[in-house]
C-alpha positions as a printed NumPy array, in Angstrom:
array([[-49.888,  95.688,  37.168],
       [-48.224,  99.033,  35.718],
       [-44.955,  98.766,  33.813],
       [-42.992,  99.873,  37.093],
       [-43.931,  96.653,  39.229],
       [-43.752,  94.646,  35.666],
       [-40.298,  95.9  ,  35.492],
       [-39.344,  95.173,  39.512],
       [-40.613,  91.497,  38.898],
       [-38.427,  90.75 ,  35.965],
       [-34.439,  90.016,  37.113],
       [-31.745,  92.06 ,  35.872],
       [-31.355,  91.006,  32.603],
       [-34.132,  89.56 ,  31.354],
       [-36.101,  92.749,  30.115],
       [-36.532,  92.701,  26.075],
       [-34.154,  90.439,  25.053],
       [-36.35 ,  89.737,  22.092],
       [-37.22 ,  93.584,  21.706],
       [-40.603,  92.585,  22.865],
       [-40.964,  94.825,  25.289],
       [-40.947,  98.542,  25.502],
       [-39.252, 100.212,  28.227],
       [-39.317, 103.625,  28.78 ],
       [-35.208, 104.941,  28.137],
       [-34.742, 108.107,  26.469],
       [-36.939, 110.286,  27.403],
       [-37.883, 114.362,  26.934],
       [-37.859, 114.508,  31.091],
       [-34.936, 112.473,  31.436],
       [-32.638, 114.164,  28.971],
       [-34.062, 117.684,  30.904],
       [-33.347, 115.937,  34.03 ],
       [-30.005, 114.491,  33.1  ],
       [-29.408, 118.53 ,  31.27 ],
       [-29.723, 120.031,  34.699],
       [-27.596, 117.831,  36.663],
       [-24.863, 118.732,  34.173],
       [-24.679, 122.107,  34.984],
       [-24.598, 121.48 ,  39.233],
       [-22.07 , 118.683,  38.629],
       [-20.073, 120.626,  35.728],
       [-20.067, 123.966,  38.079],
       [-18.529, 121.707,  41.274],
       [-16.133, 119.986,  38.89 ],
       [-14.729, 123.182,  37.229],
       [-14.101, 124.33 ,  40.682],
       [-12.636, 121.464,  42.064],
       [-10.554, 121.249,  39.268],
       [ -9.071, 124.95 ,  39.057],
       [ -8.873, 124.583,  42.895],
       [ -7.111, 121.553,  43.671],
       [ -6.809, 119.428,  40.591],
       [ -8.866, 117.004,  41.001],
       [-12.673, 116.51 ,  39.394],
       [-14.501, 113.6  ,  40.29 ],
       [-16.608, 110.652,  38.695],
       [-20.507, 111.756,  38.214],
       [-21.566, 108.808,  37.327],
       [-22.748, 107.369,  40.551],
       [-23.654, 110.808,  42.25 ],
       [-25.887, 111.325,  38.753],
       [-27.797, 108.177,  39.154],
       [-28.698, 109.165,  42.441],
       [-30.136, 111.855,  42.102],
       [-31.376, 110.825,  39.423],
       [-32.914, 108.029,  41.162],
       [-34.569, 110.551,  43.829],
       [-36.127, 113.033,  41.437],
       [-37.773, 110.893,  38.725],
       [-39.109, 108.684,  42.012],
       [-41.187, 112.021,  42.589],
       [-42.757, 112.466,  38.922],
       [-43.613, 108.366,  39.276],
       [-42.902, 105.782,  36.412],
       [-39.331, 105.557,  35.923],
       [-37.453, 102.653,  35.545],
       [-33.753, 101.548,  35.781],
       [-32.852, 102.594,  31.804],
       [-34.42 , 105.98 ,  32.258],
       [-32.531, 106.353,  35.496],
       [-29.466, 104.647,  33.332],
       [-30.274, 107.406,  30.465],
       [-30.063, 110.207,  32.74 ],
       [-26.513, 109.148,  34.275],
       [-24.94 , 108.862,  31.429],
       [-25.945, 112.003,  30.383],
       [-25.077, 113.352,  33.915],
       [-21.556, 111.808,  33.727],
       [-20.442, 114.28 ,  30.863],
       [-19.763, 116.72 ,  33.651],
       [-16.965, 114.391,  35.228],
       [-15.506, 114.256,  31.831],
       [-15.883, 117.448,  30.212],
       [-14.406, 119.485,  32.578],
       [-11.004, 117.863,  31.889],
       [-10.387, 120.735,  29.612],
       [ -9.03 , 122.791,  32.726],
       [ -6.043, 120.483,  32.499],
       [ -4.643, 122.603,  29.749],
       [ -7.221, 125.391,  28.299],
       [ -6.705, 127.996,  31.363],
       [ -2.424, 127.916,  29.808],
       [ -4.594, 130.466,  27.14 ],
       [ -4.985, 133.124,  30.013],
       [ -1.921, 132.253,  32.113],
       [  0.541, 132.788,  29.033],
       [ -1.756, 136.276,  28.054],
       [ -3.165, 134.967,  24.484],
       [ -6.606, 134.897,  25.802],
       [ -7.588, 137.874,  28.657],
       [-10.631, 135.104,  29.748],
       [-12.463, 132.279,  28.081],
       [-14.051, 133.733,  24.897],
       [-17.445, 132.035,  24.352],
       [-17.371, 129.988,  21.074],
       [-13.637, 129.707,  21.042],
       [-14.499, 127.219,  24.595],
       [-16.899, 126.076,  23.018],
       [-16.282, 124.846,  19.939],
       [-12.978, 123.092,  21.87 ],
       [-14.939, 121.592,  24.727],
       [-18.062, 120.174,  21.56 ],
       [-15.98 , 119.391,  18.565],
       [-13.579, 117.486,  21.237],
       [-16.334, 115.77 ,  22.717],
       [-17.712, 114.795,  19.905],
       [-14.947, 112.933,  18.539],
       [-14.793, 110.776,  21.295],
       [-17.814, 110.107,  21.499],
       [-17.364, 108.638,  17.81 ],
       [-14.315, 107.278,  18.914],
       [-15.766, 105.329,  21.482],
       [-18.925, 103.488,  19.443],
       [-15.956, 101.444,  17.5  ],
       [-14.33 , 100.517,  20.596],
       [-17.712,  99.13 ,  22.851],
       [-17.537,  95.926,  21.301],
       [-14.277,  94.613,  22.128],
       [-13.345,  96.859,  25.386],
       [-16.738,  96.433,  27.105],
       [-17.941,  92.972,  25.381],
       [-15.107,  91.013,  24.258],
       [-12.443,  92.363,  26.954],
       [-13.434,  90.808,  30.067],
       [-12.56 ,  94.246,  31.41 ],
       [-14.361,  95.221,  34.92 ],
       [-14.838,  98.715,  33.88 ],
       [-15.112,  99.294,  38.71 ],
       [-17.462, 102.957,  38.078],
       [-19.319, 101.688,  35.752],
       [-20.351,  98.671,  37.127],
       [-20.83 , 100.302,  40.712],
       [-22.888, 102.658,  38.683],
       [-25.505,  99.735,  37.745],
       [-25.412,  98.029,  41.522],
       [-26.474, 101.729,  42.757],
       [-29.42 , 101.17 ,  39.219],
       [-29.943,  98.029,  40.76 ],
       [-30.026,  98.981,  44.432],
       [-32.324, 102.21 ,  43.361],
       [-34.929,  99.515,  41.706],
       [-34.988,  97.863,  44.401],
       [-36.279, 100.813,  46.7  ],
       [-33.273, 102.043,  48.255],
       [-35.183, 106.004,  49.128],
       [-32.693, 107.278,  51.263],
       [-30.153, 108.069,  49.038],
       [-31.27 , 111.157,  48.452],
       [-31.707, 112.682,  51.553],
       [-27.976, 111.431,  52.696],
       [-26.236, 113.287,  49.1  ],
       [-28.247, 116.114,  50.131],
       [-27.477, 116.201,  53.541],
       [-23.756, 116.06 ,  53.243],
       [-23.665, 118.77 ,  50.515],
       [-25.284, 121.033,  53.311],
       [-22.673, 120.004,  55.472],
       [-20.138, 120.517,  53.041],
       [-20.969, 123.701,  52.015],
       [-21.406, 125.303,  55.067],
       [-17.896, 124.415,  55.67 ],
       [-16.625, 125.49 ,  52.301],
       [-18.654, 129.147,  53.571],
       [-17.444, 129.236,  56.876],
       [-13.764, 129.038,  55.338],
       [-13.535, 130.266,  51.533],
       [-16.238, 132.914,  51.986],
       [-16.353, 134.013,  55.487],
       [-12.638, 133.349,  56.735],
       [-14.152, 132.356,  60.185],
       [-12.11 , 129.092,  59.743],
       [ -8.966, 128.409,  58.009],
       [ -8.494, 126.173,  55.439],
       [ -5.254, 123.866,  56.692],
       [ -2.358, 123.693,  58.53 ],
       [  1.437, 124.244,  57.164],
       [  4.934, 124.001,  58.48 ],
       [  8.128, 124.398,  56.84 ],
       [ 11.12 , 123.072,  58.39 ],
       [ 15.426, 123.937,  57.487],
       [ 17.434, 121.118,  58.261],
       [ 20.424, 122.602,  57.759],
       [ 20.249, 123.932,  54.591],
       [ 17.595, 121.127,  53.423],
       [ 14.061, 122.76 ,  53.428],
       [ 11.119, 120.147,  54.151],
       [  7.23 , 120.711,  54.424],
       [  4.405, 118.95 ,  55.901],
       [  0.651, 120.924,  55.087],
       [ -2.82 , 119.212,  55.286],
       [ -5.827, 120.866,  54.398],
       [ -9.695, 120.954,  55.963],
       [-11.903, 120.176,  52.72 ],
       [-14.407, 117.446,  53.229],
       [-14.56 , 117.621,  49.811],
       [-11.106, 116.436,  49.306],
       [-12.004, 113.354,  51.914],
       [-15.13 , 112.658,  49.565],
       [-12.58 , 112.705,  46.159],
       [-10.014, 110.464,  48.739],
       [-12.663, 107.626,  49.572],
       [-14.354, 107.903,  45.945],
       [-10.944, 107.013,  44.599],
       [ -9.915, 104.042,  47.094],
       [ -6.78 , 103.645,  49.934],
       [ -4.518, 102.023,  46.72 ],
       [ -4.797, 105.436,  44.709],
       [ -3.999, 107.34 ,  47.901],
       [ -1.611, 105.57 ,  48.554],
       [  0.832, 106.323,  45.336],
       [ -0.385, 109.793,  45.701],
       [  1.532, 109.958,  49.147],
       [  4.698, 107.865,  47.29 ],
       [  4.945, 110.817,  45.032],
       [  4.567, 113.323,  47.559],
       [  7.038, 111.663,  49.217],
       [  9.166, 111.514,  46.722],
       [  8.552, 114.885,  46.27 ],
       [  8.391, 116.783,  49.533],
       [ 10.494, 114.084,  51.512],
       [ 13.712, 113.19 ,  48.545],
       [ 13.296, 116.026,  45.958],
       [ 12.763, 118.982,  47.509],
       [ 14.922, 118.868,  50.283],
       [ 18.289, 117.718,  48.208],
       [ 17.41 , 120.46 ,  45.767],
       [ 17.189, 122.87 ,  48.219],
       [ 20.609, 121.633,  49.875],
       [ 22.635, 121.891,  46.964],
       [ 20.988, 124.572,  44.857],
       [ 21.911, 127.617,  46.711],
       [ 19.892, 127.029,  49.623],
       [ 16.804, 129.735,  50.943],
       [ 18.402, 132.81 ,  49.833],
       [ 15.8  , 136.33 ,  51.067],
       [ 12.786, 134.538,  50.412],
       [ 12.336, 132.872,  53.169],
       [ 11.997, 129.004,  53.87 ],
       [  8.592, 128.285,  52.592],
       [  8.379, 130.273,  49.727],
       [ 11.897, 128.612,  48.709],
       [ 10.82 , 125.263,  49.014],
       [  7.573, 125.935,  46.917],
       [  9.675, 127.377,  44.026],
       [ 11.632, 124.467,  43.71 ],
       [  8.9  , 122.83 ,  43.76 ],
       [  7.062, 124.489,  41.051],
       [  9.53 , 125.307,  39.005],
       [ 11.945, 121.351,  38.946],
       [ 10.24 , 118.934,  41.19 ],
       [  6.691, 118.95 ,  39.464],
       [  8.822, 118.583,  36.307],
       [ 10.001, 114.799,  37.508],
       [  6.455, 114.232,  38.094],
       [  5.378, 114.936,  34.495],
       [  8.436, 112.58 ,  33.35 ],
       [  6.781, 110.163,  35.278],
       [  3.558, 111.022,  33.784],
       [  4.758, 111.012,  30.384],
       [  6.374, 108.04 ,  30.601],
       [  3.893, 105.964,  31.816],
       [  1.871, 107.116,  29.069],
       [  4.09 , 105.912,  26.454],
       [  4.074, 102.608,  28.066],
       [  0.119, 102.297,  28.367],
       [ -0.133, 103.563,  24.377],
       [  2.358, 100.628,  23.203],
       [  0.929,  98.137,  25.24 ],
       [ -2.16 ,  98.285,  24.001],
       [ -1.628,  97.955,  20.388],
       [ -2.65 ,  94.971,  19.408],
       [ -6.108,  95.724,  21.444],
       [ -6.69 ,  98.718,  19.179],
       [ -6.211,  97.492,  16.431],
       [ -8.871,  94.852,  17.659],
       [-11.187,  96.687,  18.488],
       [-10.752,  98.428,  15.101],
       [-11.563,  94.925,  13.289],
       [-14.342,  94.438,  15.516],
       [-16.282,  96.864,  15.05 ],
       [-16.26 ,  97.001,  10.955],
       [-16.628,  93.144,  11.374],
       [-19.803,  93.818,  13.149],
       [-21.082,  96.284,  10.214],
       [-20.586,  94.016,   6.902],
       [-24.004,  92.65 ,   7.387],
       [-25.329,  96.042,   6.763],
       [-28.507,  97.786,   8.211],
       [-30.439,  94.375,   7.914],
       [-27.503,  92.249,   9.613],
       [-27.443,  95.492,  12.738],
       [-31.195,  94.908,  13.096],
       [-31.275,  91.269,  13.737],
       [-29.419,  92.39 ,  16.657],
       [-30.818,  92.265,  19.984],
       [-31.71 ,  95.658,  21.476],
       [-28.527,  95.538,  24.074],
       [-26.305,  95.266,  21.021],
       [-27.454,  97.921,  19.014],
       [-24.539, 100.789,  18.652],
       [-25.329, 103.675,  16.436],
       [-23.974, 102.71 ,  12.732],
       [-20.635, 102.278,  11.857],
       [-21.607, 104.263,   8.969],
       [-22.492, 107.129,  10.668],
       [-19.711, 106.422,  13.236],
       [-17.239, 106.841,   9.467],
       [-19.161, 110.145,   8.355],
       [-19.166, 111.778,  11.658],
       [-15.361, 111.664,  11.832],
       [-15.185, 113.384,   8.301],
       [-17.411, 115.991,   9.354],
       [-16.227, 117.134,  12.538],
       [-13.024, 117.343,  10.617],
       [-13.856, 120.466,   9.252],
       [-15.153, 122.206,  12.198],
       [-12.074, 121.057,  13.429],
       [-10.031, 122.906,  10.899],
       [-12.096, 126.067,  11.154],
       [-11.3  , 126.358,  14.816],
       [ -7.769, 126.405,  13.813],
       [ -8.375, 128.561,  10.887],
       [-10.362, 131.08 ,  13.555],
       [ -7.53 , 130.697,  16.198],
       [ -4.876, 131.434,  14.2  ],
       [ -6.063, 134.284,  11.999],
       [ -4.369, 136.913,  14.027],
       [ -0.832, 135.467,  13.795],
       [  1.89 , 136.314,  11.12 ],
       [  1.658, 132.837,   9.655],
       [  2.653, 134.127,   5.688],
       [  1.86 , 130.359,   3.547],
       [  2.412, 128.487,   6.326],
       [ -1.159, 128.991,   7.855],
       [ -2.691, 126.167,   5.801],
       [  0.164, 123.538,   6.576],
       [ -0.404, 124.558,  10.279],
       [ -4.21 , 123.861,   9.974],
       [ -3.807, 120.332,   8.435],
       [ -1.125, 119.079,  10.398],
       [ -3.075, 120.28 ,  13.558],
       [ -6.45 , 118.915,  12.25 ],
       [ -4.269, 115.588,  11.266],
       [ -2.47 , 115.141,  14.473],
       [ -5.929, 115.517,  16.461],
       [ -7.371, 113.237,  14.621],
       [ -4.975, 110.601,  14.542],
       [ -3.383, 110.978,  17.983],
       [ -6.907, 111.134,  19.272],
       [ -7.87 , 108.468,  18.541],
       [ -4.873, 106.266,  19.587],
       [ -5.096, 108.085,  23.336],
       [ -8.724, 107.852,  23.384],
       [ -8.198, 103.761,  23.365],
       [ -5.861, 103.877,  25.889],
       [ -7.702, 106.055,  28.026],
       [-10.82 , 103.582,  27.523],
       [ -8.822, 100.31 ,  28.103],
       [ -7.148, 101.539,  31.076],
       [-10.697, 102.903,  32.712],
       [-11.863,  99.134,  31.788],
       [ -8.55 ,  97.491,  34.062],
       [ -7.88 ,  99.86 ,  37.095],
       [-11.063, 102.432,  36.544],
       [-11.869, 106.069,  35.488],
       [ -9.861, 107.238,  38.463],
       [ -6.779, 105.577,  37.535],
       [ -7.077, 106.514,  33.783],
       [ -3.946, 109.042,  32.451],
       [ -6.007, 112.536,  31.456],
       [ -3.289, 114.171,  32.645],
       [ -0.726, 111.816,  31.448],
       [ -2.341, 112.446,  28.081],
       [ -2.231, 116.081,  28.099],
       [  1.634, 116.308,  29.363],
       [  2.259, 113.615,  26.27 ],
       [ -0.08 , 115.407,  23.767],
       [  1.845, 119.194,  25.353],
       [  5.384, 117.066,  24.283],
       [  4.905, 116.302,  21.205],
       [  2.944, 118.648,  19.974],
       [  5.595, 121.224,  21.756],
       [  8.398, 119.368,  19.484],
       [  6.061, 119.046,  16.195],
       [  4.565, 123.009,  16.136],
       [  8.321, 124.95 ,  15.973],
       [  9.673, 122.231,  13.36 ],
       [  6.324, 122.995,  11.448],
       [  6.048, 127.169,  11.779],
       [  9.707, 127.899,  13.219],
       [ 10.035, 131.912,  13.524],
       [  7.066, 132.731,  11.183],
       [  4.67 , 134.202,  12.975],
       [  7.126, 137.365,  14.441],
       [  7.749, 139.148,  17.315],
       [  4.796, 137.008,  19.189],
       [  5.735, 133.844,  17.347],
       [  6.698, 131.979,  20.421],
       [  3.923, 132.958,  22.365],
       [  1.783, 132.187,  19.362],
       [  2.952, 128.418,  19.023],
       [  2.398, 128.116,  22.925],
       [ -1.018, 128.856,  22.494],
       [ -1.516, 126.52 ,  19.706],
       [  0.205, 123.904,  20.873],
       [ -2.271, 124.297,  24.324],
       [ -5.272, 124.46 ,  22.086],
       [ -4.02 , 121.319,  20.108],
       [ -3.526, 120.005,  23.496],
       [ -7.196, 120.666,  24.907],
       [ -8.636, 119.34 ,  22.161],
       [ -6.866, 115.865,  22.524],
       [ -7.508, 116.013,  26.239],
       [-11.497, 116.432,  25.754],
       [-11.273, 113.497,  23.417],
       [ -9.488, 110.558,  25.594],
       [-11.371, 112.52 ,  28.224],
       [-15.068, 111.783,  26.633],
       [-14.308, 108.288,  25.275],
       [-13.255, 107.163,  28.651],
       [-16.308, 107.918,  30.15 ],
       [-18.543, 106.701,  27.544],
       [-16.984, 103.462,  27.345],
       [-17.425, 103.15 ,  31.447],
       [-20.849, 104.331,  31.124],
       [-21.888, 101.835,  28.145],
       [-20.178,  98.689,  30.899],
       [-23.183, 100.524,  33.052],
       [-25.641, 100.155,  30.331],
       [-24.872,  96.308,  29.299],
       [-25.092,  95.05 ,  33.287],
       [-28.693,  96.945,  33.253],
       [-29.992,  95.73 ,  29.756],
       [-29.457,  99.541,  28.596],
       [-29.712, 100.38 ,  24.617],
       [-25.869, 101.702,  23.193],
       [-27.006, 103.568,  20.954],
       [-29.914, 105.724,  23.431],
       [-26.54 , 105.632,  25.816],
       [-24.602, 106.95 ,  22.544],
       [-27.363, 110.404,  21.935],
       [-27.773, 110.782,  25.858],
       [-24.258, 111.723,  26.202],
       [-24.044, 113.583,  23.272],
       [-26.724, 115.756,  24.626],
       [-24.405, 115.714,  27.775],
       [-21.492, 117.065,  25.82 ],
       [-22.982, 119.73 ,  24.18 ],
       [-25.136, 121.099,  27.425],
       [-21.759, 121.068,  29.272],
       [-20.11 , 122.644,  26.427],
       [-22.24 , 125.537,  26.421],
       [-21.732, 126.026,  30.012],
       [-18.021, 125.735,  30.443],
       [-16.965, 129.472,  28.839],
       [-19.353, 131.613,  31.036],
       [-18.724, 129.349,  34.148],
       [-14.629, 129.385,  33.784],
       [-14.842, 133.583,  33.066],
       [-17.171, 133.579,  35.937],
       [-14.268, 131.514,  37.955],
       [-11.688, 133.943,  36.777],
       [-12.647, 137.097,  37.62 ],
       [-13.579, 136.58 ,  40.767],
       [-10.594, 134.497,  41.603],
       [ -7.623, 134.653,  38.978],
       [ -5.329, 131.81 ,  38.555],
       [ -2.198, 131.778,  40.126],
       [  0.233, 134.096,  37.924],
       [ -2.433, 135.495,  35.892],
       [ -4.779, 137.779,  38.074],
       [ -7.511, 139.641,  36.259],
       [ -7.113, 143.548,  37.773],
       [ -5.046, 144.835,  39.829],
       [ -5.578, 144.647,  43.839],
       [ -6.867, 141.192,  43.744],
       [ -5.537, 138.779,  46.451],
       [ -2.957, 136.706,  45.19 ],
       [ -3.364, 133.925,  48.31 ],
       [ -6.597, 133.184,  47.09 ],
       [ -6.443, 132.579,  43.078],
       [ -7.385, 129.326,  42.061],
       [ -4.337, 127.462,  41.179],
       [ -5.088, 125.673,  38.059],
       [ -2.307, 123.038,  38.989],
       [ -1.977, 120.695,  35.518],
       [ -2.582, 123.611,  33.259],
       [  0.421, 125.426,  35.231],
       [  2.48 , 122.158,  34.185],
       [  1.472, 122.205,  31.124],
       [  2.036, 125.865,  30.41 ],
       [  5.701, 125.627,  31.586],
       [  6.26 , 121.78 ,  29.396],
       [  5.048, 123.815,  26.196],
       [  6.809, 127.784,  27.13 ],
       [  9.945, 125.688,  27.918],
       [ 10.482, 123.402,  24.973],
       [  9.505, 126.373,  22.16 ],
       [ 11.864, 129.002,  24.272],
       [ 14.526, 126.113,  24.593],
       [ 14.337, 126.675,  28.476],
       [ 13.005, 123.556,  29.547],
       [ 15.465, 121.553,  32.723],
       [ 15.231, 118.587,  30.158],
       [ 17.745, 117.236,  33.173],
       [ 14.509, 117.019,  35.552],
       [ 12.308, 115.662,  32.87 ],
       [ 15.176, 112.947,  32.338],
       [ 15.339, 112.068,  36.004],
       [ 11.623, 111.835,  36.183],
       [ 12.018, 109.547,  33.135],
       [ 14.131, 107.167,  34.441],
       [ 11.699, 106.641,  37.861],
       [  9.051, 106.562,  35.234],
       [ 10.605, 103.284,  33.873],
       [ 11.34 , 101.884,  37.062],
       [  7.756, 102.544,  38.778],
       [  6.133, 101.09 ,  35.449],
       [  8.176,  98.048,  35.646],
       [  6.913,  97.837,  39.296],
       [  3.866,  98.284,  37.916],
       [  3.724,  95.532,  35.631],
       [  5.504,  93.094,  38.252],
       [  2.821,  93.821,  40.578],
       [ -0.198,  93.678,  37.948],
       [  0.91 ,  89.807,  37.216],
       [  0.209,  88.764,  41.112],
       [ -3.209,  90.684,  40.799],
       [ -1.835,  94.227,  42.584],
       [ -1.681,  97.943,  41.059],
       [  0.62 , 100.634,  42.025],
       [ -0.15 , 103.386,  39.384],
       [  3.406, 104.735,  38.036],
       [  1.   , 107.633,  36.477],
       [ -0.603, 108.462,  40.178],
       [  3.162, 108.789,  41.468],
       [  3.569, 111.079,  39.354],
       [ -0.168, 113.232,  39.646],
       [  1.452, 113.025,  43.576],
       [  4.318, 115.094,  42.779],
       [  2.646, 117.607,  40.868],
       [ -0.131, 118.243,  42.79 ],
       [ -0.168, 120.52 ,  45.911],
       [  1.079, 119.154,  49.386],
       [ -2.468, 119.741,  51.277],
       [ -4.19 , 118.746,  48.014],
       [ -3.099, 115.244,  48.447],
       [ -2.371, 114.843,  52.464],
       [ -6.687, 115.91 ,  52.079],
       [ -7.087, 113.296,  49.851],
       [ -5.464, 110.8  ,  52.214],
       [ -7.234, 110.741,  54.848],
       [-10.781, 109.706,  52.702],
       [ -8.731, 107.267,  51.13 ],
       [ -8.089, 106.062,  55.049],
       [-11.348, 106.441,  55.623],
       [-13.115, 103.895,  53.228],
       [-10.092, 101.369,  54.05 ],
       [-11.139, 101.888,  57.943],
       [-14.783, 101.488,  57.356],
       [-14.857,  98.612,  54.831],
       [-12.436,  96.702,  57.383],
       [-15.14 ,  97.318,  60.213],
       [-17.589,  96.107,  57.7  ],
       [-15.669,  92.663,  56.701],
       [-17.503,  90.694,  59.408],
       [-21.421,  92.202,  58.041],
       [-23.57 ,  90.56 ,  55.626],
       [-23.126,  91.237,  52.235],
       [-26.89 ,  93.339,  52.432],
       [-24.891,  95.3  ,  54.681],
       [-21.625,  96.061,  53.458],
       [-23.331,  96.964,  50.435],
       [-25.437,  99.853,  52.357],
       [-21.865, 101.125,  53.885],
       [-20.932, 101.417,  50.711],
       [-23.365, 103.435,  49.229],
       [-23.428, 105.69 ,  52.602],
       [-20.191, 106.365,  52.231],
       [-20.376, 107.479,  48.081],
       [-22.913, 109.698,  48.822],
       [-20.958, 111.481,  51.095],
       [-18.365, 111.938,  49.973],
       [-20.552, 113.154,  46.718],
       [-22.446, 115.295,  48.612],
       [-19.209, 117.014,  49.971],
       [-17.912, 117.484,  46.732],
       [-20.884, 119.1  ,  45.429],
       [-21.921, 121.481,  48.23 ],
       [-18.461, 122.736,  48.462],
       [-17.955, 123.491,  44.726],
       [-21.22 , 125.027,  44.817],
       [-20.723, 127.286,  47.138],
       [-17.384, 128.074,  45.457],
       [-18.731, 128.907,  42.788],
       [-21.918, 130.986,  44.301],
       [-18.886, 133.244,  46.098],
       [-17.444, 133.704,  43.194],
       [-20.818, 134.956,  41.51 ],
       [-21.228, 137.361,  44.995],
       [-16.943, 138.742,  44.043],
       [-18.08 , 139.409,  40.594],
       [-21.271, 141.304,  40.832],
       [-19.204, 142.876,  44.053],
       [-16.048, 143.631,  41.989],
       [-14.346, 142.989,  44.707],
       [-12.28 , 139.713,  46.097],
       [-13.402, 138.022,  49.346],
       [-16.402, 139.893,  49.66 ],
       [-17.637, 138.111,  52.181],
       [-14.801, 138.158,  54.527],
       [-16.025, 139.448,  57.7  ],
       [-14.973, 137.04 ,  60.009],
       [-10.799, 137.343,  58.611],
       [ -8.655, 136.969,  61.429],
       [-11.59 , 137.615,  64.045],
       [-10.335, 134.592,  65.461],
       [ -6.503, 135.237,  65.208],
       [ -4.491, 132.308,  65.741],
       [ -7.433, 130.456,  67.101],
       [ -8.647, 130.44 ,  63.304],
       [ -6.826, 127.091,  61.943],
       [ -7.596, 125.067,  65.385],
       [-10.633, 125.405,  65.213],
       [-10.81 , 124.458,  62.091],
       [ -8.505, 121.285,  62.862],
       [-11.974, 120.359,  65.612],
       [-14.706, 120.662,  63.008],
       [-12.116, 118.574,  60.014],
       [-11.421, 116.051,  62.869],
       [-15.459, 116.518,  63.403],
       [-16.179, 115.846,  59.582],
       [-13.799, 112.883,  59.311],
       [-14.984, 110.733,  62.118],
       [-19.193, 111.551,  61.473],
       [-17.627, 110.567,  57.649],
       [-16.216, 106.812,  59.433],
       [-19.39 , 105.992,  61.396],
       [-21.857, 106.711,  59.172],
       [-19.825, 104.633,  56.224],
       [-19.074, 101.89 ,  58.181],
       [-22.6  , 101.707,  60.366],
       [-24.134,  98.058,  60.944],
       [-27.11 ,  98.917,  63.332],
       [-30.564,  98.257,  61.809],
       [-30.741, 101.584,  62.047],
       [-27.885, 102.676,  59.974],
       [-30.055,  99.719,  57.431],
       [-32.676, 101.63 ,  57.175],
       [-31.219, 105.004,  56.364],
       [-30.385, 103.198,  53.407],
       [-34.09 , 102.155,  52.593]])
């Protein structure tokens, strides 16, 4: 009997409990495959995040891809596949740096993404997040009884693959091909429209409706679920059904801008700040409610380390973290390159004797506040899932605090460019904290997967460090490629580019608006305060619902207010598809229900990857040709029929998605083996 058959004959959880068995786990081929998967999904997530404001978790598609590819080489097992998905999952979270970092380009402080500074932000922030997650594992993953939904789902996928699910790779690649072709027809050739929109004036009040035709966004909605989609739609209803009509009715009307432009301007300049207020209150409430859990996590980690190295070696393999002494040492060592980054970043500013104070305060703030945010995100990821973890809220809260703190420290010391430098420093600091919290959040989810498949924690932590390293090296060139090909809304790299095709980078634009408004004293605090009041009401509602086992996250409502309307509506279609498919599968067996869920996850992930990779390839084509929309030879070829043909294709995608995800007959079951 070979190693693989021996593993298959053992029940989950039985492997190597006494340390007597040695199963391949952390291997060179696994690390190389994990690096490739990291780059592929990093590319997809960067494009989707800058275009729509939404990124997706890469753990499950990485696990699917790993199982299919490693099976070709033979000798792979569940532990090796788990290491690959752990490393590849860094692509889904390290990309959250785009929530803030593009703001440095939007304000003109950067004119691109300098390689070493961008890499340093991602690498230092990511490694700090990894270090912070290690002492939190024992309390949050092992001791808190938290479900960690995505981590549990990834473990189910790995167990299914071990049991012989062989059709996953073909479904994933087929969906990627379909998503890529549709993306090519819309974004590339401009043969099909990307969506439909309409603005309605009722007296002086403006109402707007819009939807996109993106299969990738439908996939996002399927993955986050109907509950999160309903919360997003509640934010849309508040923004476009209440706030925009009221503000346009009592704010001077349309003027000469036109109805749609006026509605968009009110949403961009005012309504999104209401959403920011909701998110900030939700994030503060989350952190305040976790104080006891955070302290308990730290005490638990140091308690486990009191017995020294001998006691650590006596632990079962499945409970061995990297030693806490290494963690403490790494924390101190990472403070040094962090301080260097702030020194290098401030080199051109006229700070006088305040440079040392800036470096010290920024370093201490990042290290201390970053830990609180990492713990908060990790706890919420366990409770509600990574999709509901408040990464955007962390960015907004950090930006608010840093924008209030740094002007007190620096004043006008930086000369004529002082305000812009202070805003840039705020955005840099927030970028690092967001990266730290994101990686801690992801690692705890991965460690839950590892717990369920009997993996070794310290090996997973090494794999995630490798994923952070690979991801940090490719983020800067990918961001530069996308920026030079499309530009950002409000910041185009050269004259003559199409503003309509620019990447919105919605979160970065909002963070920049908040930081600049506070530093210059121009932030409409009435909008933020209104959001804060709404946030308090929504938090009270969330707490009440949580006691009855239901969820309506206030943070997600706020996110629905500041994401573009067409993005949220398209995402909601995916959530509806998932709910309808699950409803149809209720009467099926557990195996059929699990098969339907796996097919749905694979389709959603394939749509995301296919459309996003095509978007990046189109960016490369534009960069090489030196002009925007270089492949748009079919633009306006169909005239007014383009939007309606796009709608027909979109409805076909929705129908096919539902049929495949809810299929229950024998042919459908064979498709997942």
